[in-house]
Short mmCIF file of C-alpha atoms in Angstrom, two decimals:
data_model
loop_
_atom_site.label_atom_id
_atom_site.label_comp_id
_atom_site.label_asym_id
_atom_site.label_seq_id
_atom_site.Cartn_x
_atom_site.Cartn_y
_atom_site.Cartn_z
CA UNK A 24 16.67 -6.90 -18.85
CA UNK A 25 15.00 -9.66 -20.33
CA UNK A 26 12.48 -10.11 -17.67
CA UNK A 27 10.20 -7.61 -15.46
CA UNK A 28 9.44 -8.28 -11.74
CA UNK A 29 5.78 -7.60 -10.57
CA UNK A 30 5.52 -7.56 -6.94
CA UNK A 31 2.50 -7.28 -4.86
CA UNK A 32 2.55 -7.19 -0.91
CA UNK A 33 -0.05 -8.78 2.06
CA UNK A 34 0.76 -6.90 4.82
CA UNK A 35 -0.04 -8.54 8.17
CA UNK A 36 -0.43 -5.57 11.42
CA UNK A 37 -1.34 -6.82 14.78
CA UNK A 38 -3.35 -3.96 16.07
CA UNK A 39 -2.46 -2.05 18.94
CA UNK A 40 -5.50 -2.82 21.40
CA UNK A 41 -5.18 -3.99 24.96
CA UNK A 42 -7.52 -7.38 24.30
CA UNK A 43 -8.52 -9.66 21.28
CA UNK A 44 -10.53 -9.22 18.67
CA UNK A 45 -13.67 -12.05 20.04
CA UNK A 46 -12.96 -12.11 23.29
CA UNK A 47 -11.76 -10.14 26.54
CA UNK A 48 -8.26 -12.42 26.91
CA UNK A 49 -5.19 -9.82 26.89
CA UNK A 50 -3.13 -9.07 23.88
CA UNK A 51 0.67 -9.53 25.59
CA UNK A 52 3.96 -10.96 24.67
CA UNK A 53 6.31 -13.06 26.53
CA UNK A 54 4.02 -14.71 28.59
CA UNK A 55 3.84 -18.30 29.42
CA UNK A 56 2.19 -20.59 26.48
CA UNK A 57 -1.53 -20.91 27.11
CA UNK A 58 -2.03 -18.64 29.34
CA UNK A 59 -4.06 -15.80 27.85
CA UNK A 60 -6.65 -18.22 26.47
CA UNK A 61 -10.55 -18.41 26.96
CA UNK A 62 -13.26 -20.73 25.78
CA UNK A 63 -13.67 -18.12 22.70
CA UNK A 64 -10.04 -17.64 21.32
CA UNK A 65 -10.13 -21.54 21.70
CA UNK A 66 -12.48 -22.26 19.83
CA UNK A 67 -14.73 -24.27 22.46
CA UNK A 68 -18.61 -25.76 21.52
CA UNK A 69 -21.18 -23.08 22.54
CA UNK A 70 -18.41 -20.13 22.52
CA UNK A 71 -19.86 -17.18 20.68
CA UNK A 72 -17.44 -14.30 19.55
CA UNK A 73 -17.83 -10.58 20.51
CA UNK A 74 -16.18 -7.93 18.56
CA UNK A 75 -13.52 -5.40 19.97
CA UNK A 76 -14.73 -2.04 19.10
CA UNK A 77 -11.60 -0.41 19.78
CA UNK A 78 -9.89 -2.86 16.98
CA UNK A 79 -12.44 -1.61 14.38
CA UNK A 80 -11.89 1.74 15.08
CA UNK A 81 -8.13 1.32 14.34
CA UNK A 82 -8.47 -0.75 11.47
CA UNK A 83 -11.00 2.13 9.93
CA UNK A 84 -7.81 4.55 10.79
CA UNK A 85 -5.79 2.72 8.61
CA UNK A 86 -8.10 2.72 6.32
CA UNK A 87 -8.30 6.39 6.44
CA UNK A 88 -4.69 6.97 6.76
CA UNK A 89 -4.14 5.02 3.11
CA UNK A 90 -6.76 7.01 1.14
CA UNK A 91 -9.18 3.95 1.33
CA UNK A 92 -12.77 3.55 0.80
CA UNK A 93 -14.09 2.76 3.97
CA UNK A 94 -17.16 0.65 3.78
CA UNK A 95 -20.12 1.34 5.64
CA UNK A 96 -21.02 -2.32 5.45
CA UNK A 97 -18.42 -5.27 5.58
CA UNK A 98 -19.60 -9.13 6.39
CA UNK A 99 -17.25 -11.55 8.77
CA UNK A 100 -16.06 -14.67 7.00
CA UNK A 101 -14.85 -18.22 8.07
CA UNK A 102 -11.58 -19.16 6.54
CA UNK A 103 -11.27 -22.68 6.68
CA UNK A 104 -8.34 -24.70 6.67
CA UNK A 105 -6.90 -27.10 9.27
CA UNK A 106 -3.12 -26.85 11.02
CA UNK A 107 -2.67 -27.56 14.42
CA UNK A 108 -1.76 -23.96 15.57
CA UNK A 109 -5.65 -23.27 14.55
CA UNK A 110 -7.88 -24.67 17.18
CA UNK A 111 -11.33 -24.13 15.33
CA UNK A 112 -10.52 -25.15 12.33
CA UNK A 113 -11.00 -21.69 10.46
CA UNK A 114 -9.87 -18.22 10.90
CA UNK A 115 -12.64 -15.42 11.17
CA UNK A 116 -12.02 -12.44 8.77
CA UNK A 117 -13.50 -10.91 5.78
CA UNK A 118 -13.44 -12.30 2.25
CA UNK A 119 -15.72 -10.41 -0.53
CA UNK A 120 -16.78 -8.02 1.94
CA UNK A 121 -14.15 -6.20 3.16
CA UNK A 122 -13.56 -3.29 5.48
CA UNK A 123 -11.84 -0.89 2.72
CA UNK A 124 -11.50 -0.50 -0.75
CA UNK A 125 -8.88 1.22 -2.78
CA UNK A 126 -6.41 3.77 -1.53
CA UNK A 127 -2.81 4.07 -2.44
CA UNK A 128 0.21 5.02 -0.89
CA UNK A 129 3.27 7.29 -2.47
CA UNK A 130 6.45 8.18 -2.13
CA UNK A 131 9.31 10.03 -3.16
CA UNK A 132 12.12 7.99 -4.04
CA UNK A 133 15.46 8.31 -6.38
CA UNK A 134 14.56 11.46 -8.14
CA UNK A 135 11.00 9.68 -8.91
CA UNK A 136 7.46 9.28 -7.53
CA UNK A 137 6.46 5.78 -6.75
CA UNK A 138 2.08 4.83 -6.39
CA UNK A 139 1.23 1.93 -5.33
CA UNK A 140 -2.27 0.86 -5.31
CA UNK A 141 -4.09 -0.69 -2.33
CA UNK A 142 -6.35 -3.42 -3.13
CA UNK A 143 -8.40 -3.95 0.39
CA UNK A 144 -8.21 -3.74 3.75
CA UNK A 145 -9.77 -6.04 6.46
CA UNK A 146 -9.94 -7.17 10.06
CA UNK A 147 -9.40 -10.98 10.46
CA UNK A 148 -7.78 -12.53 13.98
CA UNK A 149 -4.61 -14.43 14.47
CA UNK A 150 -3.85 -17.83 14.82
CA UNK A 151 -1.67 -19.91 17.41
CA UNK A 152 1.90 -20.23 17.30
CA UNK A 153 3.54 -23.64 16.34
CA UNK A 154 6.73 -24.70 18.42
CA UNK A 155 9.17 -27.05 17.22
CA UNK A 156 12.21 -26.36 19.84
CA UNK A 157 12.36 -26.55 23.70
CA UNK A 158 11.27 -30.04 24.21
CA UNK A 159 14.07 -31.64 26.11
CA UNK A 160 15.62 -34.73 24.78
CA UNK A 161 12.43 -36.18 22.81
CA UNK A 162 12.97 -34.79 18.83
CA UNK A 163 10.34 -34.37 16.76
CA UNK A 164 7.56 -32.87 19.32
CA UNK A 165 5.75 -29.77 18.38
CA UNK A 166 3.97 -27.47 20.95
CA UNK A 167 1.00 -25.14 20.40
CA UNK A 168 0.85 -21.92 22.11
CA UNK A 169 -2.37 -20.48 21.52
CA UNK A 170 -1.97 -16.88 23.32
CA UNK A 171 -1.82 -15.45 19.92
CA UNK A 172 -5.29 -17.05 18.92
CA UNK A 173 -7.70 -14.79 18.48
CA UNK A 174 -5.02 -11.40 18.76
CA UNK A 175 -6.49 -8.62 15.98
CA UNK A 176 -4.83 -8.06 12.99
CA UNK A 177 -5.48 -5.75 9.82
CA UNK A 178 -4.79 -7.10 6.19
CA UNK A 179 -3.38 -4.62 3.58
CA UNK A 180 -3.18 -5.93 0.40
CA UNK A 181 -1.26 -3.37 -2.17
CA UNK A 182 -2.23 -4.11 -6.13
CA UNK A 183 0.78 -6.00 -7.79
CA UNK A 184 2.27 -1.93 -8.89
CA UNK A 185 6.11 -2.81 -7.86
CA UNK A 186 8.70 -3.61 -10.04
CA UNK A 187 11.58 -4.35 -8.10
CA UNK A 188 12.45 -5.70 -4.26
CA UNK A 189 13.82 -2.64 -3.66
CA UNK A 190 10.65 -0.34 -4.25
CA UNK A 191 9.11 -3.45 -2.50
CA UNK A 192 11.13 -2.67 0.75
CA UNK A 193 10.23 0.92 0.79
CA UNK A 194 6.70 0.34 0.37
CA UNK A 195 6.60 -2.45 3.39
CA UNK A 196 9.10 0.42 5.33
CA UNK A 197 6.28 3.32 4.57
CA UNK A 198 3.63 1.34 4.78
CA UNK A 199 4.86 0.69 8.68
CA UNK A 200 5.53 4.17 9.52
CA UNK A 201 2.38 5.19 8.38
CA UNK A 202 0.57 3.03 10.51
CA UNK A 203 2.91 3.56 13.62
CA UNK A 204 2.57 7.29 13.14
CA UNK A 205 -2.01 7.15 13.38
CA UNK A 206 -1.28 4.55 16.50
CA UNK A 207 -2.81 1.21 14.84
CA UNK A 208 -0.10 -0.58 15.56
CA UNK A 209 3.81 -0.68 17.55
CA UNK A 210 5.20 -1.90 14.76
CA UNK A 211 7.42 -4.44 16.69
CA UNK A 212 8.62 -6.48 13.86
CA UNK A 213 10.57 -8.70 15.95
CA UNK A 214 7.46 -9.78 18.09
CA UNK A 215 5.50 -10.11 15.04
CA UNK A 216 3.51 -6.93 15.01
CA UNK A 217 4.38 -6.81 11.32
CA UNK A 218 4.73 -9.11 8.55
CA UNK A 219 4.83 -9.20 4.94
CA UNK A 220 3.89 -11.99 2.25
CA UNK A 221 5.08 -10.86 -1.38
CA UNK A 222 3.70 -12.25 -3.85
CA UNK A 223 6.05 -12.37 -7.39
CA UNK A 224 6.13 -13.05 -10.58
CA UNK A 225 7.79 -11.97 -14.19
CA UNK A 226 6.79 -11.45 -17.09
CA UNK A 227 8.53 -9.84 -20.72
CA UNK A 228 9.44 -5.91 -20.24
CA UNK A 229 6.08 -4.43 -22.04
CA UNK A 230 3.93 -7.17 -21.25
CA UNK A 231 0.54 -6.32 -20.36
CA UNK A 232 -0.03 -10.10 -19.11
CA UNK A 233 0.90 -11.90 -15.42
CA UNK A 234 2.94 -14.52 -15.14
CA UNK A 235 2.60 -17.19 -12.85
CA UNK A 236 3.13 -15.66 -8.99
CA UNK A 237 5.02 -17.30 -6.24
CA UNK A 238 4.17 -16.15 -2.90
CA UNK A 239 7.20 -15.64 -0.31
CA UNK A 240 5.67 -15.77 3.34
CA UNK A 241 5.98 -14.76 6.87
CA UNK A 242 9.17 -11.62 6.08
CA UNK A 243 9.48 -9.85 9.12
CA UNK A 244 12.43 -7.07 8.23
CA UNK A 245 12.14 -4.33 5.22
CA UNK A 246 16.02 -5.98 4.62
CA UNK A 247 14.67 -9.98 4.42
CA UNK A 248 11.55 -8.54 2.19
CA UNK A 249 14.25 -7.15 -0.33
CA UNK A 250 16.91 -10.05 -0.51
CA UNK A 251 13.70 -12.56 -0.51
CA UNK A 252 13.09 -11.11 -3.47
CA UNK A 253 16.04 -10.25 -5.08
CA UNK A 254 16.88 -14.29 -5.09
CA UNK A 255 13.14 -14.86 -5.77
CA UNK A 256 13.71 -12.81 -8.86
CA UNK A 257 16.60 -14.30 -9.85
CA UNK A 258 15.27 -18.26 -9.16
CA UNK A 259 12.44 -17.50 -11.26
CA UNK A 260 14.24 -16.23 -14.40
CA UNK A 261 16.46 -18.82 -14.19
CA UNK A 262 13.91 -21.51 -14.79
CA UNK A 263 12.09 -19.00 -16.90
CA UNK A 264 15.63 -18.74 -19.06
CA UNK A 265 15.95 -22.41 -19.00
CA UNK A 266 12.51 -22.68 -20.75
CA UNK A 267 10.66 -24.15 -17.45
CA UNK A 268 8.11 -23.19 -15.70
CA UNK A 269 7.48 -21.57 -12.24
CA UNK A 270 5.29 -23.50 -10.02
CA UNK A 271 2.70 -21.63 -8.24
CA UNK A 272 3.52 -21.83 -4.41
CA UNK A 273 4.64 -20.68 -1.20
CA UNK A 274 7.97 -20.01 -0.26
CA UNK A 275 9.82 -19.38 2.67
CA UNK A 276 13.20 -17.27 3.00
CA UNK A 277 15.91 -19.24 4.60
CA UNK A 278 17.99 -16.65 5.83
CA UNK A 279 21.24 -18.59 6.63
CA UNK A 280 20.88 -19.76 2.97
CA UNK A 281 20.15 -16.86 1.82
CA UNK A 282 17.43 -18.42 -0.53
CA UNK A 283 13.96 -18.88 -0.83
CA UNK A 284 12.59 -22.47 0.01
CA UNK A 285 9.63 -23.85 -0.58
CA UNK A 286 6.54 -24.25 1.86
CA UNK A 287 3.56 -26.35 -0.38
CA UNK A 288 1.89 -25.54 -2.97
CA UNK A 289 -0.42 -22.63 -3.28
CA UNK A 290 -3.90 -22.80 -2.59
CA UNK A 291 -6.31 -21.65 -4.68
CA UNK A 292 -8.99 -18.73 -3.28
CA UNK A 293 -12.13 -21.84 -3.54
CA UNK A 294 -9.93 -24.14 -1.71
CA UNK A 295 -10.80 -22.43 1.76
CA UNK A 296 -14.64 -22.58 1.39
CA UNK A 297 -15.38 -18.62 2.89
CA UNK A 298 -18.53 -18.48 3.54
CA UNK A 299 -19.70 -15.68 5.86
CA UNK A 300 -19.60 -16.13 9.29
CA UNK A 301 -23.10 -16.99 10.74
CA UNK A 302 -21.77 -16.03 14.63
CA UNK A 303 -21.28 -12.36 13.88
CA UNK A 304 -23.66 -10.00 12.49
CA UNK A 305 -22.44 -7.47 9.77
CA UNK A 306 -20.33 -4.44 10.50
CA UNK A 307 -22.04 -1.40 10.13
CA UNK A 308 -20.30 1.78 10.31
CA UNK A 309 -22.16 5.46 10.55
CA UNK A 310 -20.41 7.98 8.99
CA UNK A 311 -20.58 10.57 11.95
CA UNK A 312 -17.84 7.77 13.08
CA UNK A 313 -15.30 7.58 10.55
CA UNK A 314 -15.72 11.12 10.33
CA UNK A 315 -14.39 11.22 14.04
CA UNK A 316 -11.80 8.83 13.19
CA UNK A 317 -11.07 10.54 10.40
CA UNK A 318 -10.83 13.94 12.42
CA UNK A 319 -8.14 11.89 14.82
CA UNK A 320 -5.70 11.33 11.85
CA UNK A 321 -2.24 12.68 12.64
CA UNK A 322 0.13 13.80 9.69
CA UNK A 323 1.51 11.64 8.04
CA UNK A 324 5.38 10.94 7.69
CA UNK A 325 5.57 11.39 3.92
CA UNK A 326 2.87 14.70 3.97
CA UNK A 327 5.43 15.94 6.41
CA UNK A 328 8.32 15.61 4.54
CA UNK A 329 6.96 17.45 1.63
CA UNK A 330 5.57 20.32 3.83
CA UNK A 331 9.03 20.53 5.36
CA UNK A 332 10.89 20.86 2.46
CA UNK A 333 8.82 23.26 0.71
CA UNK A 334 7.71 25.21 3.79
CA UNK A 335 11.09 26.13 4.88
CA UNK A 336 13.32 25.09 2.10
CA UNK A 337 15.00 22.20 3.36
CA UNK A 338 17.42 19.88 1.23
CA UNK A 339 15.00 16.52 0.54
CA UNK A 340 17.86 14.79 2.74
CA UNK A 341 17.16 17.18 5.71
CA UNK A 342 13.62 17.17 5.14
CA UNK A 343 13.51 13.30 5.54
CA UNK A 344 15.97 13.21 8.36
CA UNK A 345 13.79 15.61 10.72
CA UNK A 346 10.21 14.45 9.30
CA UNK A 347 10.64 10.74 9.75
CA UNK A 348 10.21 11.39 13.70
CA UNK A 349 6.70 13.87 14.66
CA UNK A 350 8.76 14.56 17.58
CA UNK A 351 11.88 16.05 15.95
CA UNK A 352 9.82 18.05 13.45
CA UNK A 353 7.58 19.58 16.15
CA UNK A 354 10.67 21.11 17.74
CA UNK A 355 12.29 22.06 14.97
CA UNK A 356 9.31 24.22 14.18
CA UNK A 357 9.25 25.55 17.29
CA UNK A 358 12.28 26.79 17.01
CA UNK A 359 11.86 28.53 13.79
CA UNK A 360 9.12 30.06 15.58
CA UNK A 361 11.17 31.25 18.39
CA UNK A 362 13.43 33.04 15.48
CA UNK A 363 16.19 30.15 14.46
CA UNK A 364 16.89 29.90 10.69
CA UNK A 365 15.63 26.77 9.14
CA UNK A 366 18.24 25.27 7.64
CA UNK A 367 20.88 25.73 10.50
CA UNK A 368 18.10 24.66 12.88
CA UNK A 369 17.64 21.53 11.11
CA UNK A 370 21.35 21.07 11.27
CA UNK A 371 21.73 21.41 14.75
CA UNK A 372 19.00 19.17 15.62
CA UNK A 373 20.26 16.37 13.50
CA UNK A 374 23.32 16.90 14.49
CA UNK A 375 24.61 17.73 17.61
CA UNK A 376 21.14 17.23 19.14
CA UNK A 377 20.75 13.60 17.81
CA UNK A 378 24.17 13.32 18.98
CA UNK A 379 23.48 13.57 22.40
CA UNK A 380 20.39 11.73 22.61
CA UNK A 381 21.82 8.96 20.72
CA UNK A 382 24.20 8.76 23.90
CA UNK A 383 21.07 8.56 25.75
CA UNK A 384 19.37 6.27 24.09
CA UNK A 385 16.75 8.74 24.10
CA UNK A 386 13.90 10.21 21.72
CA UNK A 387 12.92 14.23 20.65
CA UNK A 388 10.24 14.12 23.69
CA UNK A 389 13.27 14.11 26.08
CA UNK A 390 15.15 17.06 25.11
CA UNK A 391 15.63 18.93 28.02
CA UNK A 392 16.81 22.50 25.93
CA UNK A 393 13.64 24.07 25.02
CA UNK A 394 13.89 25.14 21.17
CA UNK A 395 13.11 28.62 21.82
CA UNK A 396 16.51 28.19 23.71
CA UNK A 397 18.13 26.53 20.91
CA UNK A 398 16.88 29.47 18.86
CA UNK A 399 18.27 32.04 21.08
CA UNK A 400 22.06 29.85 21.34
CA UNK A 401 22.05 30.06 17.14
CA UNK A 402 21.26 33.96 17.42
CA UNK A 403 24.45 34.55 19.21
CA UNK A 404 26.53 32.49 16.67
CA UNK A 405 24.80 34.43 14.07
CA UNK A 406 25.83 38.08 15.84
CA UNK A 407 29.44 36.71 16.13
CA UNK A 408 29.49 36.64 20.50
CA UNK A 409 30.27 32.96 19.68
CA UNK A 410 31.57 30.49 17.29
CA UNK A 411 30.19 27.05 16.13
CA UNK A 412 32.84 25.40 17.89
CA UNK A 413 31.89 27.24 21.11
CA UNK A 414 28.20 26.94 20.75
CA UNK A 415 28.35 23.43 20.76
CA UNK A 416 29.63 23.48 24.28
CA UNK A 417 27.56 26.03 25.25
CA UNK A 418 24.43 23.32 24.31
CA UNK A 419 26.08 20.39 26.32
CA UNK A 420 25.75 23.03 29.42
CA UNK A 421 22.47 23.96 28.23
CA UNK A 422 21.69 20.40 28.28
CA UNK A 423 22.52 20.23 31.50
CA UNK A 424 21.93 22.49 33.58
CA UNK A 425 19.13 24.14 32.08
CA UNK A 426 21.02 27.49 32.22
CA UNK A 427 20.54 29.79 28.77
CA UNK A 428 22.81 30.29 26.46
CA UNK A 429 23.33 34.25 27.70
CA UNK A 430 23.88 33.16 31.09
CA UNK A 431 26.52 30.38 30.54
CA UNK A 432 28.08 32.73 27.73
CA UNK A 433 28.93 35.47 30.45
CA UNK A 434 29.25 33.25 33.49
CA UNK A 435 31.74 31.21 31.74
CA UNK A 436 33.19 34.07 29.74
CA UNK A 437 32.75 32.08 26.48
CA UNK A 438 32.10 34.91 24.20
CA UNK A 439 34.26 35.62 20.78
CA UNK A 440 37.85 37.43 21.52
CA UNK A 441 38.13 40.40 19.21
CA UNK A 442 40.51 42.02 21.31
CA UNK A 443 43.43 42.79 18.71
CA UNK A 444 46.25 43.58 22.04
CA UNK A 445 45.12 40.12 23.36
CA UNK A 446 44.97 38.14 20.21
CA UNK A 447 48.37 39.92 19.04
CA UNK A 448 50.44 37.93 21.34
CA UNK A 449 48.74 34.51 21.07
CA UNK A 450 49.35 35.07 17.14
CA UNK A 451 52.72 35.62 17.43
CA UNK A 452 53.90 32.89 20.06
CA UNK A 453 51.92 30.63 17.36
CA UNK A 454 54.60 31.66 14.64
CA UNK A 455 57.17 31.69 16.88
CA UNK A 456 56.64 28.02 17.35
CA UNK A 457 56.60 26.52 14.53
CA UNK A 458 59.12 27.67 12.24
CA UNK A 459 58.69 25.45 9.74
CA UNK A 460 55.50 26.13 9.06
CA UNK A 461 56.63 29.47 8.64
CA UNK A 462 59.45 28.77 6.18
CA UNK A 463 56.48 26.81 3.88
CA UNK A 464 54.12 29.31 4.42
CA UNK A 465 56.83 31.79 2.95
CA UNK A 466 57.66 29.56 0.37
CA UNK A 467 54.25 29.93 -1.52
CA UNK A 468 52.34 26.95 0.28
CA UNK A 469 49.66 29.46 1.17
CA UNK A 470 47.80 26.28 2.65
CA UNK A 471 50.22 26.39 5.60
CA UNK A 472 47.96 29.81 6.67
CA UNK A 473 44.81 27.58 7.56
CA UNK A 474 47.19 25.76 9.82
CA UNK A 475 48.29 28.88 11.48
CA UNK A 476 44.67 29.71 11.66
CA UNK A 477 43.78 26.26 13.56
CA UNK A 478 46.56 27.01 16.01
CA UNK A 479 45.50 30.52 17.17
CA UNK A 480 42.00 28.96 17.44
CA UNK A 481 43.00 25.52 19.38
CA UNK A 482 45.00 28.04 21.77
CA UNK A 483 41.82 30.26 22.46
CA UNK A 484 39.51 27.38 22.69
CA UNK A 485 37.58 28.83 19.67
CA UNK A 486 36.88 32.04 20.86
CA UNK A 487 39.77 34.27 18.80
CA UNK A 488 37.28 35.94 16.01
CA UNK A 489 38.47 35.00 12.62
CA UNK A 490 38.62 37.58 10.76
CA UNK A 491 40.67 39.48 13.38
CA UNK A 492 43.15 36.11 13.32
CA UNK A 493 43.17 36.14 9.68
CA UNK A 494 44.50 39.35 9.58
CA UNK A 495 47.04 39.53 12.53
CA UNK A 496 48.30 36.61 10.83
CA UNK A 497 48.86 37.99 7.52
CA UNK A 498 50.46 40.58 9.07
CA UNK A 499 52.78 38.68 11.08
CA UNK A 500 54.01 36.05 8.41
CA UNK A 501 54.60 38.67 5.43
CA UNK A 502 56.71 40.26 7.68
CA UNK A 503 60.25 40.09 6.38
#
């Protein structure tokens, strides 16, 4: 490779509070343009902003949840720049003295361990919402909705650590479920509760030295975020292979293009003018409060994934499968606890429990079979009253009815058949009908047995015991 990608991301999370960040207006999608507005979010003469406590103390879990620094003094900037979709003319957030400092977030990924640095992390508010579509016949109108004015966001911004869209993806993929898992934010990417700028450039494999970036803006999907990039990538080496040179600016991804276009050029820091902002006092933050926050912390996806797999000896696939949802992971410890082996545990529950709540549409919280239940279904497949087949069945029942495993075992009289007089007959009327089989069997094609086996089996619904089949049957076809 003649060139090497360095990636950095600005990660854009609307947090998850019930009002705005300077005002009381509510924080809601779908509603009618203009309609969750106040003299505040608007930006009206005389309109003084009030800061959402509850919006700090979700930013500071971020903070927390990334390994950051958190400040116990940060200062409130003004932003300034002008675009219609802003209505006073700056955005409110925090320049050179931000919420957080440092942090990092990690991963396991392809038989490797990727770091990436965080760089800060800082409240700032939203701005309005531009519309160019929905204007009847006239072309060439643009409406403003400003319900999104004034809507609280935190800013992650990793250190440029990634080397290719892929790792990239993954980080923008983590760095969500990290955040949905502490409760700062929904994570809705398709109503905007998550967005991602990358900024790229390249530079010579063993370079110490940056090249010139090229920011990609507004991504909304961990898949747009990796094919931005991978053309982003490929545009810039061209030029770079062509002895040209990449322009520093914004891009957008087109996606029906599948390419990146551009926006305008890229402003310098100085070009916005921060200075701090002279209607909000600075933030100060005791420690016996981020030490509460920090006592609220749930664990985190990746921390659970490790603990999994080395805890009970998981595969790393398993182990991902089950500890991506806090749900799923909570019952299948329970179950262990209630006596289920770990790894068929895990196996049931991303199997045939997944299964059916996938039909549901449903999540972990709803499983109506308690795992102590589930535990106690597995020990009869592991004492040999049932098979697999059968237990499966056994569940759905479960699942309905509520009944345990014991009860709808007897009731139904679902338990293994080891009965040699009973299974003697079924055997033979299984030869007896397919002759053929027979005649290859006795042949040497020894894989005809299995065959036999599946019969006996699909004629006792899975109950005949298989080691009592596979032996009835031996002694039936070497019969001469």
């Amino acid at each position: 490779m003649r060139w090497q990608a360095v990636i950095g991301l600005e990660v854009h999370a609307q947090l998850a509070t019930a009002s705005k960040l300077f005002c009381g207006c509510a924080v809601t999608a779908g509603e009618s343009p203009n309609t969750r507005v106040c003299p505040v979010c608007l930006g009206l003469p005389g309109a003084l902003p009030v800061l959402n406590g509850g919006a700090v103390d979700l930013a500071v879990l971020a903070a927390l949840a990334l390994g950051c620094d958190v400040q116990p003094v940060s200062v409130f900037a003004r932003k300034n720049y002008f675009y219609p979709d802003l209505p006073k003319g700056y955005q409110i957030t925090q320049h050179d003295r931000p919420l957080a400092l440092g942090g990092a977030l990690e991963w396991s990924g392809a038989g490797t361990r990727v770091r990436v640095g965080i760089e800060r992390l800082h409240l700032e508010e939203d701005a309005g919402k531009s519309l160019h579509a929905g204007f009847g016949d006239e072309a060439g109108r643009t409406g403003l909705d400003f319900n999104r004015s004034g809507v609280p966001l935190v800013e992650i911004v990793t250190r440029p650590d990634l080397r290719s869209p892929a790792d990239a993806a993954a980080c923008f993929e983590r760095l969500r479920e990290a955040l949905v898992e502490v409760g700062v934010t929904t994570g809705n990417m398709e109503e905007g509760h998550l967005r991602c700028d990358a900024n790229v450039s390249l530079r010579p494999p063993g370079d110490a030295s940056f090249g010139i970036p090229v920011e990609v803006k507004n991504l909304n999907s961990f898949r747009y975020l990796r094919h931005a990039l991978e053309h982003e990538v490929a545009r810039q080496a061209a030029v770079l292979g062509g002895h040209g040179r990449v322009e520093r600016e914004t891009r957008l991804w087109d996606v029906e293009a599948g390419e990146t276009v551009p926006m305008r050029s890229k402003e310098e820091a100085h070009d916005y003018r921060f200075f701090p902002e002279p209607d909000l006092p600075p933030l100060v933050l005791a420690a016996e409060r981020v030490a509460a926050l920090r006592a609220r912390l749930a664990e985190l996806p990746e921390a659970r994934r490790q603990r999994l797999a080395a805890s009970f000896g998981l595969p790393e696939a398993l182990a991902r499968q089950i500890g991506n949802d806090r749900a799923a992971s909570a019952y299948f410890e329970a179950a262990v606890r209630g006596g289920a082996p770990p790894r068929e545990a895990a196996h049931w529950i991303t199997g045939e429990v997944a299964r059916l709540l996938n039909e549901r549409s449903e999540g972990f919280a709803s499983v109506p079979v308690q795992p102590e239940a589930l535990a106690r279904l597995l020990a009869e497949v592991e004492a040999a009253t049932i098979s697999g087949s059968v237990a499966k069945e056994v569940f759905a029942r479960m699942w309905e009815t509520g009944d345990s495993a014991a009860a709808i075992i007897a009731r139904e009289r679902l338990g293994r058949i080891d009965d040699e007089s009973r299974l003697e007959g079924i055997v033979r009327e299984v030869v007896r009908a397919n002759p053929k089989a027979v005649s290859q069997y006795r042949a040497g094609k020894r894989l005809a047995f299995g065959f036999f086996v599946g019969q006996v089996m699909k004629a006792t619904g899975g109950q005949a015991d298989p080691a009592v089949v596979t032996r009835l049957l031996a002694r039936e076809l070497d019969r001469s």
